[in-house]
PDB file of C-alpha atoms in Angstrom:
ATOM      1  CA  MET A 159       0.000   0.000   0.000  1.00  0.00           C
ATOM      2  CA  SER A 160       1.293   3.463  -0.837  1.00  0.00           C
ATOM      3  CA  ARG A 161       1.825   6.277   1.604  1.00  0.00           C
ATOM      4  CA  ILE A 162       0.628   9.845   1.125  1.00  0.00           C
ATOM      5  CA  GLU A 163       2.108  12.830   2.937  1.00  0.00           C
ATOM      6  CA  ALA A 164       0.712  16.315   3.375  1.00  0.00           C
ATOM      7  CA  ALA A 165       2.335  19.432   4.819  1.00  0.00           C
ATOM      8  CA  VAL A 166       0.298  21.957   6.830  1.00  0.00           C
ATOM      9  CA  ALA A 167       1.320  25.354   8.145  1.00  0.00           C
ATOM     10  CA  ASP A 168       0.384  25.173  11.837  1.00  0.00           C
ATOM     11  CA  GLU A 169      -1.557  23.319  14.535  1.00  0.00           C
ATOM     12  CA  GLN A 170      -4.878  24.932  13.623  1.00  0.00           C
ATOM     13  CA  ALA A 171      -4.542  23.707  10.040  1.00  0.00           C
ATOM     14  CA  LEU A 172      -3.505  20.311  11.394  1.00  0.00           C
ATOM     15  CA  ARG A 173      -6.673  20.043  13.528  1.00  0.00           C
ATOM     16  CA  HIS A 174      -8.813  20.985  10.526  1.00  0.00           C
ATOM     17  CA  LEU A 175      -7.044  18.411   8.342  1.00  0.00           C
ATOM     18  CA  LEU A 176      -7.436  15.665  10.953  1.00  0.00           C
ATOM     19  CA  ASP A 177     -11.138  16.473  11.389  1.00  0.00           C
ATOM     20  CA  ARG A 178     -11.639  16.021   7.644  1.00  0.00           C
ATOM     21  CA  LEU A 179      -9.566  12.814   7.606  1.00  0.00           C
ATOM     22  CA  ALA A 180     -11.417  11.232  10.549  1.00  0.00           C
ATOM     23  CA  ALA A 181     -14.429  10.448   8.360  1.00  0.00           C
ATOM     24  CA  ARG A 182     -12.267   8.804   5.690  1.00  0.00           C
ATOM     25  CA  VAL A 183      -9.515   6.864   7.507  1.00  0.00           C
ATOM     26  CA  SER A 184      -8.750   5.525  10.957  1.00  0.00           C
ATOM     27  CA  LEU A 185      -6.674   8.090  12.825  1.00  0.00           C
ATOM     28  CA  ASP A 186      -4.649   5.260  14.384  1.00  0.00           C
ATOM     29  CA  LEU A 187      -2.899   4.934  11.007  1.00  0.00           C
ATOM     30  CA  VAL A 188      -2.019   8.636  10.796  1.00  0.00           C
ATOM     31  CA  GLU A 189       1.501   9.720  11.677  1.00  0.00           C
ATOM     32  CA  VAL A 190       2.121  13.373  12.593  1.00  0.00           C
ATOM     33  CA  ARG A 191       5.662  14.772  12.497  1.00  0.00           C
ATOM     34  CA  SER A 192       6.839  18.181  13.598  1.00  0.00           C
ATOM     35  CA  SER A 193      10.211  19.800  14.195  1.00  0.00           C
ATOM     36  CA  SER A 194       8.974  21.290  17.483  1.00  0.00           C
ATOM     37  CA  PRO A 195       6.664  19.932  20.189  1.00  0.00           C
ATOM     38  CA  LEU A 196       2.947  20.351  19.574  1.00  0.00           C
ATOM     39  CA  HIS A 197       0.892  22.051  22.298  1.00  0.00           C
ATOM     40  CA  HIS A 198      -1.915  19.484  22.218  1.00  0.00           C
ATOM     41  CA  ASP A 199      -2.146  15.836  21.222  1.00  0.00           C
ATOM     42  CA  PRO A 200      -3.169  16.080  17.551  1.00  0.00           C
ATOM     43  CA  ILE A 201      -4.944  12.715  17.437  1.00  0.00           C
ATOM     44  CA  PRO A 202      -8.197  12.837  19.433  1.00  0.00           C
ATOM     45  CA  GLY A 203      -9.289   9.934  21.557  1.00  0.00           C
ATOM     46  CA  PRO A 204      -8.578   8.376  24.911  1.00  0.00           C
ATOM     47  CA  PRO A 205      -5.320   9.326  26.601  1.00  0.00           C
ATOM     48  CA  ARG A 206      -2.393   7.217  25.555  1.00  0.00           C
ATOM     49  CA  ARG A 207      -0.739   4.863  27.977  1.00  0.00           C
ATOM     50  CA  ARG A 208       2.537   5.922  29.508  1.00  0.00           C
ATOM     51  CA  TRP A 209       4.680   2.990  28.466  1.00  0.00           C
ATOM     52  CA  VAL A 210       7.971   4.794  28.946  1.00  0.00           C
ATOM     53  CA  LEU A 211       7.103   5.734  32.547  1.00  0.00           C
ATOM     54  CA  TRP A 212       6.159   2.169  33.455  1.00  0.00           C
ATOM     55  CA  ALA A 213       9.216   0.790  31.684  1.00  0.00           C
ATOM     56  CA  ALA A 214      11.432   3.176  33.676  1.00  0.00           C
ATOM     57  CA  ILE A 215       9.847   2.180  36.990  1.00  0.00           C
ATOM     58  CA  THR A 216      10.114  -1.516  36.144  1.00  0.00           C
ATOM     59  CA  GLY A 217      13.736  -1.097  35.036  1.00  0.00           C
ATOM     60  CA  ALA A 218      14.583   0.686  38.284  1.00  0.00           C
ATOM     61  CA  LEU A 219      12.996  -2.050  40.399  1.00  0.00           C
ATOM     62  CA  VAL A 220      14.612  -4.877  38.447  1.00  0.00           C
ATOM     63  CA  GLY A 221      17.990  -3.139  38.397  1.00  0.00           C
ATOM     64  CA  GLY A 222      17.905  -2.386  42.119  1.00  0.00           C
ATOM     65  CA  ALA A 223      16.764  -5.880  43.091  1.00  0.00           C
ATOM     66  CA  GLY A 224      19.259  -7.499  40.732  1.00  0.00           C
ATOM     67  CA  THR A 225      22.270  -5.579  41.976  1.00  0.00           C
ATOM     68  CA  PHE A 226      21.215  -6.021  45.632  1.00  0.00           C
ATOM     69  CA  TRP A 227      21.020  -9.778  45.067  1.00  0.00           C
ATOM     70  CA  LEU A 228      24.327  -9.789  43.170  1.00  0.00           C
ATOM     71  CA  ALA A 229      26.163  -7.868  45.908  1.00  0.00           C
ATOM     72  CA  ALA A 230      24.633  -9.919  48.743  1.00  0.00           C
ATOM     73  CA  ALA A 231      25.242 -13.272  47.021  1.00  0.00           C
ATOM     74  CA  THR A 232      28.823 -12.330  46.173  1.00  0.00           C
ATOM     75  CA  ALA A 233      29.558 -11.252  49.765  1.00  0.00           C
ATOM     76  CA  GLN A 234      28.117 -14.465  51.194  1.00  0.00           C
ATOM     77  CA  ASN A 235      29.764 -16.800  48.676  1.00  0.00           C
ATOM     78  CA  TYR A 236      33.185 -15.147  49.067  1.00  0.00           C
ATOM     79  CA  PRO A 237      33.258 -13.953  52.684  1.00  0.00           C
ATOM     80  CA  LEU A 238      36.080 -11.619  53.641  1.00  0.00           C
ATOM     81  CA  VAL A 239      36.102 -11.273  57.393  1.00  0.00           C
ATOM     82  CA  THR A 240      37.961  -8.097  58.311  1.00  0.00           C
ATOM     83  CA  GLY A 241      38.258  -6.917  61.890  1.00  0.00           C
ATOM     84  CA  GLY A 242      35.042  -8.566  63.082  1.00  0.00           C
ATOM     85  CA  MET A 243      32.832  -6.470  60.748  1.00  0.00           C
ATOM     86  CA  PRO A 244      29.702  -8.109  59.299  1.00  0.00           C
ATOM     87  CA  ILE A 245      29.878  -9.840  55.932  1.00  0.00           C
ATOM     88  CA  LEU A 246      26.778  -8.011  54.675  1.00  0.00           C
ATOM     89  CA  SER A 247      27.023  -4.348  55.529  1.00  0.00           C
ATOM     90  CA  GLY A 248      24.372  -1.715  54.806  1.00  0.00           C
ATOM     91  CA  PRO A 249      26.415   1.117  53.259  1.00  0.00           C
ATOM     92  CA  PRO A 250      28.187  -0.954  50.564  1.00  0.00           C
ATOM     93  CA  LEU A 251      24.971  -2.790  49.687  1.00  0.00           C
ATOM     94  CA  GLY A 252      23.102   0.535  49.585  1.00  0.00           C
ATOM     95  CA  ILE A 253      25.598   2.123  47.231  1.00  0.00           C
ATOM     96  CA  ILE A 254      25.619  -0.839  44.860  1.00  0.00           C
ATOM     97  CA  THR A 255      21.810  -1.081  44.951  1.00  0.00           C
ATOM     98  CA  TYR A 256      21.499   2.645  44.209  1.00  0.00           C
ATOM     99  CA  GLU A 257      23.829   2.393  41.228  1.00  0.00           C
ATOM    100  CA  GLY A 258      21.998  -0.680  39.909  1.00  0.00           C
ATOM    101  CA  THR A 259      18.659   1.113  40.290  1.00  0.00           C
ATOM    102  CA  ALA A 260      19.947   4.062  38.290  1.00  0.00           C
ATOM    103  CA  LEU A 261      21.433   1.806  35.610  1.00  0.00           C
ATOM    104  CA  GLY A 262      18.215  -0.221  35.288  1.00  0.00           C
ATOM    105  CA  LEU A 263      16.132   2.956  35.013  1.00  0.00           C
ATOM    106  CA  ILE A 264      18.372   4.468  32.350  1.00  0.00           C
ATOM    107  CA  LEU A 265      18.605   1.328  30.207  1.00  0.00           C
ATOM    108  CA  ALA A 266      14.887   0.556  30.435  1.00  0.00           C
ATOM    109  CA  THR A 267      13.974   4.146  29.550  1.00  0.00           C
ATOM    110  CA  LEU A 268      16.314   4.145  26.575  1.00  0.00           C
ATOM    111  CA  LEU A 269      14.948   0.833  25.311  1.00  0.00           C
ATOM    112  CA  ALA A 270      11.329   1.945  25.796  1.00  0.00           C
ATOM    113  CA  VAL A 271      11.920   5.195  23.887  1.00  0.00           C
ATOM    114  CA  VAL A 272      13.604   3.388  20.990  1.00  0.00           C
ATOM    115  CA  VAL A 273      10.825   0.785  20.777  1.00  0.00           C
ATOM    116  CA  ARG A 274       7.926   3.211  21.356  1.00  0.00           C
ATOM    117  CA  ALA A 275       9.200   5.752  18.807  1.00  0.00           C
ATOM    118  CA  ARG A 276       9.896   2.935  16.315  1.00  0.00           C
ATOM    119  CA  LEU A 277      13.384   4.260  15.663  1.00  0.00           C
ATOM    120  CA  LEU A 278      14.723   0.984  14.303  1.00  0.00           C
ATOM    121  CA  ARG A 279      12.235   0.581  11.450  1.00  0.00           C
ATOM    122  CA  ARG A 280      13.142   1.270   7.845  1.00  0.00           C
ATOM    123  CA  VAL A 281      11.176   4.162   6.389  1.00  0.00           C
ATOM    124  CA  PRO A 282      11.535   5.494   2.854  1.00  0.00           C
ATOM    125  CA  PRO A 283      12.774   9.074   2.745  1.00  0.00           C
ATOM    126  CA  SER A 284      10.084  11.710   3.057  1.00  0.00           C
ATOM    127  CA  ALA A 285       9.371  13.852   0.028  1.00  0.00           C
ATOM    128  CA  LEU A 286       8.228  16.665   2.322  1.00  0.00           C
ATOM    129  CA  ALA A 287      11.133  16.711   4.782  1.00  0.00           C
ATOM    130  CA  HIS A 288      11.993  20.259   3.755  1.00  0.00           C
ATOM    131  CA  HIS A 289       8.691  21.403   5.300  1.00  0.00           C
ATOM    132  CA  LEU A 290       9.823  20.067   8.675  1.00  0.00           C
ATOM    133  CA  ALA A 291      12.988  22.147   8.403  1.00  0.00           C
ATOM    134  CA  GLU A 292      10.840  25.216   7.754  1.00  0.00           C
ATOM    135  CA  GLY A 293       8.722  24.673  10.896  1.00  0.00           C
ATOM    136  CA  ARG A 294       5.670  23.126   9.270  1.00  0.00           C
ATOM    137  CA  ILE A 295       3.884  19.906  10.210  1.00  0.00           C
ATOM    138  CA  VAL A 296       3.855  16.778   8.022  1.00  0.00           C
ATOM    139  CA  VAL A 297       1.055  14.199   8.160  1.00  0.00           C
ATOM    140  CA  SER A 298       1.552  10.678   6.723  1.00  0.00           C
ATOM    141  CA  LEU A 299      -1.091   8.025   6.157  1.00  0.00           C
ATOM    142  CA  PRO A 300      -1.614   4.932   4.022  1.00  0.00           C
ATOM    143  CA  GLY A 301      -3.827   5.192   0.990  1.00  0.00           C
ATOM    144  CA  GLU A 302      -4.402   4.207  -2.617  1.00  0.00           C
ATOM    145  CA  ASP A 303      -3.564   6.588  -5.441  1.00  0.00           C
ATOM    146  CA  ASP A 304      -7.087   7.156  -6.751  1.00  0.00           C
ATOM    147  CA  GLY A 305      -6.993  10.957  -6.506  1.00  0.00           C
ATOM    148  CA  SER A 306      -9.799  11.345  -3.956  1.00  0.00           C
ATOM    149  CA  LEU A 307      -7.516  11.312  -0.925  1.00  0.00           C
ATOM    150  CA  GLU A 308      -5.208  13.837  -2.538  1.00  0.00           C
ATOM    151  CA  ARG A 309      -8.180  16.145  -3.298  1.00  0.00           C
ATOM    152  CA  LEU A 310      -9.403  15.783   0.281  1.00  0.00           C
ATOM    153  CA  LEU A 311      -6.007  16.797   1.652  1.00  0.00           C
ATOM    154  CA  HIS A 312      -5.795  19.829  -0.634  1.00  0.00           C
ATOM    155  CA  GLU A 313      -9.357  20.897   0.280  1.00  0.00           C
ATOM    156  CA  ALA A 314      -8.503  20.530   3.982  1.00  0.00           C
ATOM    157  CA  GLY A 315      -5.653  23.033   3.685  1.00  0.00           C
ATOM    158  CA  ALA A 316      -2.554  21.027   2.830  1.00  0.00           C
ATOM    159  CA  LEU A 317       0.239  23.165   1.404  1.00  0.00           C
ATOM    160  CA  GLU A 318       1.780  20.302  -0.550  1.00  0.00           C
ATOM    161  CA  VAL A 319       0.837  16.642  -1.051  1.00  0.00           C
ATOM    162  CA  ALA A 320       3.215  13.885  -2.169  1.00  0.00           C
ATOM    163  CA  TRP A 321       3.031  10.136  -2.653  1.00  0.00           C
ATOM    164  CA  THR A 322       5.993   8.153  -1.349  1.00  0.00           C
ATOM    165  CA  GLY A 323       6.997   4.510  -1.218  1.00  0.00           C
ATOM    166  CA  SER A 324       5.246   1.668   0.483  1.00  0.00           C
ATOM    167  CA  TRP A 325       3.828   1.967   3.965  1.00  0.00           C
ATOM    168  CA  PRO A 326       6.327   0.544   6.513  1.00  0.00           C
ATOM    169  CA  ASP A 327       5.396  -2.446   8.643  1.00  0.00           C
ATOM    170  CA  SER A 328       4.503  -1.494  12.203  1.00  0.00           C
TER     171      SER A 328
END
């Protein structure tokens, strides 16, 4: 299936374009790209889940628990008795657990961002990338080249419309 892209000037034009598209296509298939953050979520509907937040919390818990277990197991399997001090001591275990928590949080957040933003997928180059450099917004969606979708985008206020390669697999 082909992919069509349209460039719009600002967020108001984007909302108008998405309102017109909602009757024709599922907005779950629409991809909105901008060179700067948008003030509002352009795709209406229920709030999106916060996968990155939950991945970060899970990574922190797994990292902290894993490094605590690693430090405690290492100290008990290779005991070094020095001056009558305990084998498992709070401050060293705390420091190692803290560092493992931070490492788990960072790695899980990085992985979640890469997966959630689909940064590893192959996408054909955009024909309208120059609009992003000029501060405009680019909307991509799958469609067939029958002319009606292109007319709809132009009527909805698109500055430029271009057909590009095949739609990438999600």
